[in-house]
Coordinates of C-alpha atoms and ligand atoms in Angstrom, one line a residue:
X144 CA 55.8 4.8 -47.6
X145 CA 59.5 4.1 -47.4
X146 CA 59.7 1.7 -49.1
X147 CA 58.3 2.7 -52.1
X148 CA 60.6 5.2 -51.8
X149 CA 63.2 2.8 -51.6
X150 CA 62.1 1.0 -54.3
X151 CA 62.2 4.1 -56.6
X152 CA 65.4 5.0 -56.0
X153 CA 66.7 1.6 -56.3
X154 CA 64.7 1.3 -59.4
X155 CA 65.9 4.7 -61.0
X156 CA 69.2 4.0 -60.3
X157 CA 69.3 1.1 -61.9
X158 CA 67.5 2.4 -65.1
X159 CA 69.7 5.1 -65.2
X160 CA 72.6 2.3 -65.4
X161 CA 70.9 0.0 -67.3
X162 CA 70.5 3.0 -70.1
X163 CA 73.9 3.8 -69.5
X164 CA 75.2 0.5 -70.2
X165 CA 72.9 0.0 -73.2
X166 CA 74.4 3.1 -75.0
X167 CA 77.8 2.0 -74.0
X168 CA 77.2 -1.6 -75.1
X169 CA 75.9 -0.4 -78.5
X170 CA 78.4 2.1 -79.0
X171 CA 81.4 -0.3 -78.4
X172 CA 79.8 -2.8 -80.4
X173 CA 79.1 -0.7 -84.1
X174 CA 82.2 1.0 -83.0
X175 CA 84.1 -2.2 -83.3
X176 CA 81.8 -3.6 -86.1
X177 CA 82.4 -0.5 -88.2
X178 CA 86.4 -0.2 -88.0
X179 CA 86.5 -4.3 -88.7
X180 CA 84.6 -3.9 -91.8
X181 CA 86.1 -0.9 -92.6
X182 CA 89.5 -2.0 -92.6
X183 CA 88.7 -5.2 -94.0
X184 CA 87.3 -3.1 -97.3
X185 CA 90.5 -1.1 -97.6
X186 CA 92.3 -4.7 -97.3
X187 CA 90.2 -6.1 -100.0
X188 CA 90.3 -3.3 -102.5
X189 CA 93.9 -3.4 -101.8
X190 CA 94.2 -6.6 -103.2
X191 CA 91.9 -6.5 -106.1
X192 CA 93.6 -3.6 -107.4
X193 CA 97.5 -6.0 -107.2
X194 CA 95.3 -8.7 -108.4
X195 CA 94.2 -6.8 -111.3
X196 CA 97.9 -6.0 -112.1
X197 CA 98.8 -9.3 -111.9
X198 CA 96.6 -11.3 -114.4
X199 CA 96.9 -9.1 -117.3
X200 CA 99.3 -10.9 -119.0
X201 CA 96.2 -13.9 -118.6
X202 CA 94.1 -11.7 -120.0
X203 CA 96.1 -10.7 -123.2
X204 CA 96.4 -14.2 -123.8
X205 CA 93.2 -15.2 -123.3
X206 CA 90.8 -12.8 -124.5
X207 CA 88.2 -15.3 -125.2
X208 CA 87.7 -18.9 -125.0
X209 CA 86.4 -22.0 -122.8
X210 CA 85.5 -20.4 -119.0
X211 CA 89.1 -21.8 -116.9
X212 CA 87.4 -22.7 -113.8
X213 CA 89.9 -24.1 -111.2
X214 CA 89.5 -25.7 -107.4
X215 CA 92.4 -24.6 -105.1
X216 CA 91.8 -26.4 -101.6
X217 CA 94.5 -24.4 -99.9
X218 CA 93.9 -20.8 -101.3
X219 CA 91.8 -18.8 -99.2
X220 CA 90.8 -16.2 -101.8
X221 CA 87.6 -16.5 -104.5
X222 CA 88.7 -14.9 -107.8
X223 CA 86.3 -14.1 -111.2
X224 CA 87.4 -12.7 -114.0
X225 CA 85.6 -11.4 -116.5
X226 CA 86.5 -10.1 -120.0
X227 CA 85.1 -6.9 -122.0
X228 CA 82.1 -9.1 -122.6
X229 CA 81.5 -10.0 -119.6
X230 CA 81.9 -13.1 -119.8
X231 CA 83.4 -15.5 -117.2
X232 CA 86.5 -16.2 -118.4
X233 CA 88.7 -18.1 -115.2
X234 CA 87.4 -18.8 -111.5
X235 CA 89.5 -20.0 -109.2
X236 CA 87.6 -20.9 -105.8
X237 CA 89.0 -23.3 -102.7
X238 CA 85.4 -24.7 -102.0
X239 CA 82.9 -25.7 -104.4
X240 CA 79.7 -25.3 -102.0
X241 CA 81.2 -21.7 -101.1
X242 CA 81.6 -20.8 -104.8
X243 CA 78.1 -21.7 -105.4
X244 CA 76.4 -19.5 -103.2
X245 CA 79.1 -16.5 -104.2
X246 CA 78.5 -17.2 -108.1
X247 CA 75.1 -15.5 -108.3
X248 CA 76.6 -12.5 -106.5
X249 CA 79.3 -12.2 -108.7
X250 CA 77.3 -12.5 -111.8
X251 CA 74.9 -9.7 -110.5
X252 CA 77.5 -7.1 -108.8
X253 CA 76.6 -3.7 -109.3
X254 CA 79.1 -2.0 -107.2
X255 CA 81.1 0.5 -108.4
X256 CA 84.5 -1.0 -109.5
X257 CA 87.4 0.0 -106.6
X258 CA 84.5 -0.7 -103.9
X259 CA 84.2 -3.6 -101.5
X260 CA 81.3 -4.6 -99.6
X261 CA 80.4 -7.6 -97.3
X262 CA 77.4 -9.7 -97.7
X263 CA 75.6 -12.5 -95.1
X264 CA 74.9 -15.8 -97.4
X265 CA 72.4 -18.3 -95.4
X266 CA 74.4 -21.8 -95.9
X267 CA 73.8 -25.2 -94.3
X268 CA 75.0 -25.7 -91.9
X269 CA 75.5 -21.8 -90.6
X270 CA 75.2 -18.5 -93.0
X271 CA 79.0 -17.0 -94.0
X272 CA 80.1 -13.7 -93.8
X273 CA 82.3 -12.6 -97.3
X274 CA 83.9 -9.7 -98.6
X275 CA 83.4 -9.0 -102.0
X276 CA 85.6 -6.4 -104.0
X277 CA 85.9 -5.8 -108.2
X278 CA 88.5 -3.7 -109.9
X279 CA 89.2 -3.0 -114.0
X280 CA 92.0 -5.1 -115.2
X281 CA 93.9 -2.3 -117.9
X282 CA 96.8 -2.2 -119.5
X283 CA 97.9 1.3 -120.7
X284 CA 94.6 2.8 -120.2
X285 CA 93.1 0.7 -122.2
X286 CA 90.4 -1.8 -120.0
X287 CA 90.7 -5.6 -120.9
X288 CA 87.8 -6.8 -118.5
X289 CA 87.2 -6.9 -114.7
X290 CA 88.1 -9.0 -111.8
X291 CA 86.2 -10.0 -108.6
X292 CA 87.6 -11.0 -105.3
X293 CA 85.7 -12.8 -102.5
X294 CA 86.9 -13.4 -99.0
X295 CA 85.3 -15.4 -96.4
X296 CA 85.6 -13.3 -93.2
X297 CA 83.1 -16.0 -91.2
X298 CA 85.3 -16.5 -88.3
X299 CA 86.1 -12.7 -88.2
X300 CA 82.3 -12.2 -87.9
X301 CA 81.6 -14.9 -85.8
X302 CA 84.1 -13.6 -83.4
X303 CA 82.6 -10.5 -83.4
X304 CA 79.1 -12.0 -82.3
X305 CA 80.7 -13.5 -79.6
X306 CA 82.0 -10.2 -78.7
X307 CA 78.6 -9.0 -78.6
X308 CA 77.5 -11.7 -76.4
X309 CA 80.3 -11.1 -74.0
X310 CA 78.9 -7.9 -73.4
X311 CA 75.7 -8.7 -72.9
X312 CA 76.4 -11.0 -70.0
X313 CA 78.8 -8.4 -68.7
X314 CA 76.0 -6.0 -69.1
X315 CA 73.6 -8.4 -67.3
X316 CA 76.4 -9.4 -64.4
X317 CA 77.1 -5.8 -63.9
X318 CA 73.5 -4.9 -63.6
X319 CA 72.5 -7.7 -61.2
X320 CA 76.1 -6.1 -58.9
X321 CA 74.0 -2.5 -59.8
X322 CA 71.0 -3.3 -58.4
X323 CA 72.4 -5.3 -55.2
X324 CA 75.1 -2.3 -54.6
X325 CA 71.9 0.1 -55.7
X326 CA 69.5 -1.3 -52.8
X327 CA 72.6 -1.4 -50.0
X328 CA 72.8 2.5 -50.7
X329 CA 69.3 3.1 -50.7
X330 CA 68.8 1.4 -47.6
X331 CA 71.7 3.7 -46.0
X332 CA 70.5 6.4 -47.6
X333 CA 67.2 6.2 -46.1
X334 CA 68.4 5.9 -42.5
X335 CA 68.6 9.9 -42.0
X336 CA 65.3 10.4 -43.8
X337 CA 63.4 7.9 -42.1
X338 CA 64.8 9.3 -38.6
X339 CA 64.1 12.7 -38.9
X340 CA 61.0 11.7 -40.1
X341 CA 60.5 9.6 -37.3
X342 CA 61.7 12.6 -34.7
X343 CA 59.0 14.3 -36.8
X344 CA 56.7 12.3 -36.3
X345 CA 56.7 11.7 -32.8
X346 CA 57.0 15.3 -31.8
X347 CA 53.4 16.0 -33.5
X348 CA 52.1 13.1 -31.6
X349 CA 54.1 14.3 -28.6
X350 CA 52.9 18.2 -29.1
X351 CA 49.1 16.9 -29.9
X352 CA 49.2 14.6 -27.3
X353 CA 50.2 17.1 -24.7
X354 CA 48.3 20.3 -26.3
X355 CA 44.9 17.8 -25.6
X356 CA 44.6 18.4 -21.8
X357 CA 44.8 22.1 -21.8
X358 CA 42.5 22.6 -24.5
X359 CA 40.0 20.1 -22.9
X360 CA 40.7 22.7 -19.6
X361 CA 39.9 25.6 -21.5
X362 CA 36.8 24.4 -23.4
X363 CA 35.0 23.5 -20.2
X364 CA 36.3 26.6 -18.4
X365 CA 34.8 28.3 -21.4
X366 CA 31.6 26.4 -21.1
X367 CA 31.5 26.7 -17.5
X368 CA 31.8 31.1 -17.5
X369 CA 29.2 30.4 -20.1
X370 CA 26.9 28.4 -18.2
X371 CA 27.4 30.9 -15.4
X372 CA 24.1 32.5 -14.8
X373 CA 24.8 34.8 -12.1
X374 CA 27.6 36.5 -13.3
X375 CA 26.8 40.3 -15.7
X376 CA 28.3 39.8 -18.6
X377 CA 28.2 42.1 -21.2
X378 CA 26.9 41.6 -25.0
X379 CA 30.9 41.7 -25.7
X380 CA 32.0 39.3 -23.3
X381 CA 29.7 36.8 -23.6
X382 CA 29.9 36.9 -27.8
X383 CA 33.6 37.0 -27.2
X384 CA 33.2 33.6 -25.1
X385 CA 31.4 32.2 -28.3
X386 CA 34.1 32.5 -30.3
X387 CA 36.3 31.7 -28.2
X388 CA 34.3 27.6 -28.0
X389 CA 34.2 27.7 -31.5
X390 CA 38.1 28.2 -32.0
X391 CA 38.9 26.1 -29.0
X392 CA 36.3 23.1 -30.7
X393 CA 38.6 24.0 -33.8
X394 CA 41.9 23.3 -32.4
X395 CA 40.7 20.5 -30.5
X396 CA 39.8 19.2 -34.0
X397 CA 43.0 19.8 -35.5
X398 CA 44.7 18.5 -32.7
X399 CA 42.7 15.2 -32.6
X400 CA 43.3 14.8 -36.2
X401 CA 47.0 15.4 -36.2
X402 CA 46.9 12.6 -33.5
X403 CA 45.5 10.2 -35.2
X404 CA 47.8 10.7 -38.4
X405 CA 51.0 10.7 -36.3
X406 CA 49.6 7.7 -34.4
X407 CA 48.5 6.0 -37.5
X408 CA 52.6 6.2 -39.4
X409 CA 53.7 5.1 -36.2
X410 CA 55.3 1.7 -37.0
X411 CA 53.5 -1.8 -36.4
X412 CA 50.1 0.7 -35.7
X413 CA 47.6 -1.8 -37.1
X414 CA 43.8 -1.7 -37.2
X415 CA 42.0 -3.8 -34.9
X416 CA 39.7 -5.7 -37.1
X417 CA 36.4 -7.8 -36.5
X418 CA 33.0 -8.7 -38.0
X419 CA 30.5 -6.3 -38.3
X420 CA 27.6 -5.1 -40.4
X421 CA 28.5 -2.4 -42.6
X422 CA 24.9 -1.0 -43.0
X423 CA 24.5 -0.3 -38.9
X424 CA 27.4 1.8 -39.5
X425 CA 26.2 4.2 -42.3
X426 CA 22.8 4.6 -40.4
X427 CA 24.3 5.7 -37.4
X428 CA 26.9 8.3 -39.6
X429 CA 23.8 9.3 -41.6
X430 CA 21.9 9.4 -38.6
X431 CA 24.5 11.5 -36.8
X432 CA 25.3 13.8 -39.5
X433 CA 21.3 14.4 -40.6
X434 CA 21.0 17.5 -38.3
X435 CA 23.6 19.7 -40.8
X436 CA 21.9 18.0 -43.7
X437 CA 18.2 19.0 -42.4
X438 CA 20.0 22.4 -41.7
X439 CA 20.9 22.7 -45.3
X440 CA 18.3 21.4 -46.8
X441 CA 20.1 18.7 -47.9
X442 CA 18.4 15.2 -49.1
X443 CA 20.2 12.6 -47.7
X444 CA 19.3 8.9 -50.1
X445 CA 20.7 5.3 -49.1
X446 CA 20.7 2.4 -51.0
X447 CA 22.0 -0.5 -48.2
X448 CA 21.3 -4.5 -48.7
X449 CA 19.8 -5.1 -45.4
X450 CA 22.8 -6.6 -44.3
X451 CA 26.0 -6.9 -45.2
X452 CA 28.7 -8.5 -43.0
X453 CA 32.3 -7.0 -43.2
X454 CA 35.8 -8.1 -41.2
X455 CA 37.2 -4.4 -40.4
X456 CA 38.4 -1.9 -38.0
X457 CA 34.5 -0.7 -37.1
X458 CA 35.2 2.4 -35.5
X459 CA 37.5 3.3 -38.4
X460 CA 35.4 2.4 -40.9
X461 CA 32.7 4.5 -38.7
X462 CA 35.1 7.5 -39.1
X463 CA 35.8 7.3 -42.9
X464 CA 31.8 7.3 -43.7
X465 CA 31.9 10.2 -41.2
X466 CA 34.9 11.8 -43.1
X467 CA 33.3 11.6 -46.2
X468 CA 29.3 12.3 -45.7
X469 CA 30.9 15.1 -43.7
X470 CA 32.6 16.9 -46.7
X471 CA 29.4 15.8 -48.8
X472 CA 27.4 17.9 -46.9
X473 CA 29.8 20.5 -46.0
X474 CA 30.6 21.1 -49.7
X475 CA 26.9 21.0 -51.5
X476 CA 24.8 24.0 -51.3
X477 CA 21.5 24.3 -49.6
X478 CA 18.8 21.6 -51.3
X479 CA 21.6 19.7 -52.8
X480 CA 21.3 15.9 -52.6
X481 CA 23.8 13.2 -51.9
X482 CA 23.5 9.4 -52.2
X483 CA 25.0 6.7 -50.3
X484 CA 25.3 3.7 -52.2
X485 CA 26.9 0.1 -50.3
X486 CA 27.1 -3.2 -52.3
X487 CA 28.8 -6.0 -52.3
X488 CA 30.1 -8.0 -55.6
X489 CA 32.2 -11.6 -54.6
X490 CA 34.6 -10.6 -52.0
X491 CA 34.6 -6.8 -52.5
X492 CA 32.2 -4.1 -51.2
X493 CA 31.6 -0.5 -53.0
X494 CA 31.2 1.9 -50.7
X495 CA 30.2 5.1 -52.5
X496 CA 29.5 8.6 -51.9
X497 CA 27.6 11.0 -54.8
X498 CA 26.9 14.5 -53.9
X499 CA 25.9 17.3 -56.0
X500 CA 28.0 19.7 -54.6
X501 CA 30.3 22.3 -55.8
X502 CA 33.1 19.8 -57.6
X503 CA 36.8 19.6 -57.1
X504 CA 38.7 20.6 -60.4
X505 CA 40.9 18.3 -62.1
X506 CA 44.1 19.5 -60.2
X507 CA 42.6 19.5 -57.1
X508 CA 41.6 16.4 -57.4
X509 CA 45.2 14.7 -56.7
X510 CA 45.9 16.8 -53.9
X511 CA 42.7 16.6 -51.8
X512 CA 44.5 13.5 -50.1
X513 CA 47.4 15.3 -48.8
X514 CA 47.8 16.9 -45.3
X515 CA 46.6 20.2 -44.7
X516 CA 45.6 20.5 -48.6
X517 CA 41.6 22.4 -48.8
X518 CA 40.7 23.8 -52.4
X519 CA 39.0 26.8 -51.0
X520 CA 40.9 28.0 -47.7
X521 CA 38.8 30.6 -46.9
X522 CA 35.6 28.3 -47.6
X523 CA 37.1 25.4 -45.4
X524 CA 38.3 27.4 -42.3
X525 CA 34.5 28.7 -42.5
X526 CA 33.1 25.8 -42.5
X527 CA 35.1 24.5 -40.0
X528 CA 37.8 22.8 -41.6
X529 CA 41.4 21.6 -41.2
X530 CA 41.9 20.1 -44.0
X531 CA 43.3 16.7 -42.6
X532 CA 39.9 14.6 -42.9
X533 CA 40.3 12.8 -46.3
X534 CA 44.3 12.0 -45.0
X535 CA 42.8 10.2 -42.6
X536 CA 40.1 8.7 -44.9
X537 CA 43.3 7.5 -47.6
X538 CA 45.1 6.0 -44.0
X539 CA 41.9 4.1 -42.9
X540 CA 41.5 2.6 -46.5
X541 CA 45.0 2.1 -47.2
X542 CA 45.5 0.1 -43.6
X543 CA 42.6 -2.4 -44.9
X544 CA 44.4 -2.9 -48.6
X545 CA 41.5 -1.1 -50.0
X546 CA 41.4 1.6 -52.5
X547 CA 39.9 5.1 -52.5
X548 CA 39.1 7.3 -55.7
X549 CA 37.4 10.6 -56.3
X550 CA 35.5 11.8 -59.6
X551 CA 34.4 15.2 -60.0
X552 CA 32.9 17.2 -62.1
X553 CA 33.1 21.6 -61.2
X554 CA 29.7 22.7 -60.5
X555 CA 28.1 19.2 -60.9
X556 CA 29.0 16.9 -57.8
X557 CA 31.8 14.7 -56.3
X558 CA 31.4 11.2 -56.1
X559 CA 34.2 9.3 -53.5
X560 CA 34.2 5.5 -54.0
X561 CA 36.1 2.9 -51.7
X562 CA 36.8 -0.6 -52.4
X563 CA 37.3 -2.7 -49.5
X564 CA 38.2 -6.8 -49.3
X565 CA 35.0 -8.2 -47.4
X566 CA 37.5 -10.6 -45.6
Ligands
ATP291 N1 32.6 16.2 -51.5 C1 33.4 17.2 -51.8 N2 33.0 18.2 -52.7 C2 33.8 19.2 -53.0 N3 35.1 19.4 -52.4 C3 35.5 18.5 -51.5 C4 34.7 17.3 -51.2 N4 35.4 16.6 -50.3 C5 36.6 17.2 -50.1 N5 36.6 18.4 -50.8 C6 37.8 19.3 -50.9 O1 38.9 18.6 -50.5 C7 39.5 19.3 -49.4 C8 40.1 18.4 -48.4 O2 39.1 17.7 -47.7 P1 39.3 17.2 -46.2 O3 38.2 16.5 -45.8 O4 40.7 16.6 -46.2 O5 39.5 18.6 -45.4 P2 38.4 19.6 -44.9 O6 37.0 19.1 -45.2 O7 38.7 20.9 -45.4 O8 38.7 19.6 -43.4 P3 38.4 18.4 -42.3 O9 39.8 18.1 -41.8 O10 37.6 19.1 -41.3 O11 37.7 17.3 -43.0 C9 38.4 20.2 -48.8 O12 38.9 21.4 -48.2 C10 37.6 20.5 -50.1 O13 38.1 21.6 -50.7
MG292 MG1 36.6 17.1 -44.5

């Protein structure tokens, strides 16, 4: 139980950083990504508009004519200009391969003039990263043609990537430190819980323990005035003395029970287990329990191989059939009918209990297991319950790996089914 408890707080904690880092890992990296692209547009459109200055006097010039296409190893920048036409009149470009692939870009711009934008060309042997920017070439208001700028801003971009990869590995580093740090504080943290869970516990074992002797005193001191023949007792007294049994058998019941659940959280408590044949042991429940079930009316049907061998605590096992065909019984009206069903499939027997008792509503249903938990009070206490049995059921089949479910239906019946490992 603590540890999964452990292990949820050690796994939230971690989430809660992991989500933590994730925003702030995303934030700081389009953060960064938008202000670099941003300031690399301003840059660009900066220059195109100086550019644009700058090669009027070409342009006057040159109005139409050949296309004046040049290669410039060391520039850095692509330019295009076009005239009124638009047609290509000069390019100037320091690779050929680069100017290529930016070309049909160019050719097809539709971006507003006095805008730049960056696109992602796929290139052997790696995609590149440009900046592309156009502005009107005029002189006096009157426009003469348009120029293009490109920029390769790979490295800028690569750099960037890298950046995002730094983070990730950060982000992973820091949570692998998050989750070691996360399960040293939950382990800490869990000290004071688990010991005043612990003084808990064993002062109900303690108290049940020690409240077992006197109540044993009092129910055969009870039975004993009882048994008394010569002593006058009135009608009062000896229905008073009645009640009194019954409350005593009550507590005693409660008592038991609370033992056995303090008993059974008590560290390194293990079932003893051996082989046995499951089928004995639901006779010999069903055989015990058939005196309420003939006083209700109740048909009792079983569906058992003949044998079937099982390697379990027996006398727990004993006392989860009991648990169960008890609160069948108790919880199905006169000339109901419950059916005890046992099989085995590979390595896994089906123990299952069908009643068509009074139901347990969806809501109910995930509470039944806990301490203390009855849907009707009133009903319970009447029928004599504490509300503790199916705890102890969920212990017993928890302590043999094995799984217990419920499925209900209000007004129709409850059926309990455990799954149990054969070995
Ligand atoms: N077969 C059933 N049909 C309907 N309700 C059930 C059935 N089994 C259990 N319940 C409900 O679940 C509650 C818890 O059951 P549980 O066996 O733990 O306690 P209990 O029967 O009240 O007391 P005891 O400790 O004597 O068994 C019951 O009070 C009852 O409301
Ligand atoms: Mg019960």
């Amino acid at each position: 139980m603590f540890d999964e408890i452990r292990k949820r707080l050690v796994f939230f904690n971690t989430a809660l950083m992991a989500l933590l880092l994730i925003c702030l890992m995303i934030v700081s990296y389009f953060g960064l990504k938008l202000i670099f692209f941003h300031e690399e547009r301003q840059e660009a459109v900066t220059y195109v508009k100086e550019e644009a200055m700058e090669v009027v006097p070409f342009l006057k010039k040159k109005p139409s004519g050949d296309v004046e296409e040049r290669f410039e190893p060391n520039g850095k920048t692509y330019y295009y200009i076009y005239n009124l036409r638009h047609r290509l009149i000069k390019a100037e470009f320091p690779d050929q391969k680069r100017h290529l692939a930016i070309f049909p870009f160019i050719r097809n711009w539709k971006e507003p003039v006095g805008h730049a934008k960056y696109i992602i060309i796929k290139m052997s042997p790696k995609r590149r990263v440009f900046i592309i920017a156009s502005y009107n070439i005029s002189d006096q208001m009157k426009i003469l043609g348009t120029i293009y700028i490109a920029q390769d801003i790979t490295t800028w971009y690569d750099r960037l990537q890298v950046y995002l990869l730094a983070l990730c590995l950060i982000g992973i580093i820091f949570l692998i430190v998050v989750y070691w740090v996360g399960n040293v504080m939950a382990n800490r943290s869990m000290i004071p819980i688990y010991k005043s869970f612990e003084q808990q516990r064993q002062f109900t074992a303690d108290a049940s323990h020690e409240l077992r002797t006197p109540l044993a005193v009092l129910l055969s001191g009870t039975e004993a005035i009882m048994a008394d023949k010569e002593s006058q007792m009135s009608l009062f007294v000896s229905q008073t003395l009645i009640d009194m049994k019954d409350e005593i058998r009550k507590l005693n019941k409660i008592v038991t029970n609370l033992l056995t659940l303090a008993r059974a959280e008590e560290e390194g408590q293990k079932v003893f287990k051996e082989y046995f044949n499951i089928v004995e042991v639901v006779h010999e429940v069903v055989h015990s329990l058939s005196p309420l079930a003939i006083k209700k009316n109740i048909d009792i049907a079983i569906k058992v191989p003949d044998q079937l061998g099982l390697f379990a605590d027996k006398q727990r096992l004993c006392q989860l059939i009991y648990i169960l065909l008890d609160n069948a019984i108790k919880y199905t009206p006169t000339k109901g009918k419950i059916f005890i069903l046992l099989t085995k499939k590979e390595d896994n027997v089906r123990i299952s209990v069908q009643d068509s008792g009074i139901g347990i509503a969806p809501d109910d249903q995930k509470r039944i297991f806990e301490r203390f938990y009855r849907v009707d009070k009133s009903r319970s206490r009447e029928q004599g319950g504490t509300g503790l049995g199916l705890s102890i059921a969920k212990w017993i089949v928890s302590a043999h790996n094995g799984f217990i479910e419920v499925k209900s239906e209000p007004g129709q019946g409850t059926t309990f089914e455990v799954r149990l490992k054969s070995q």
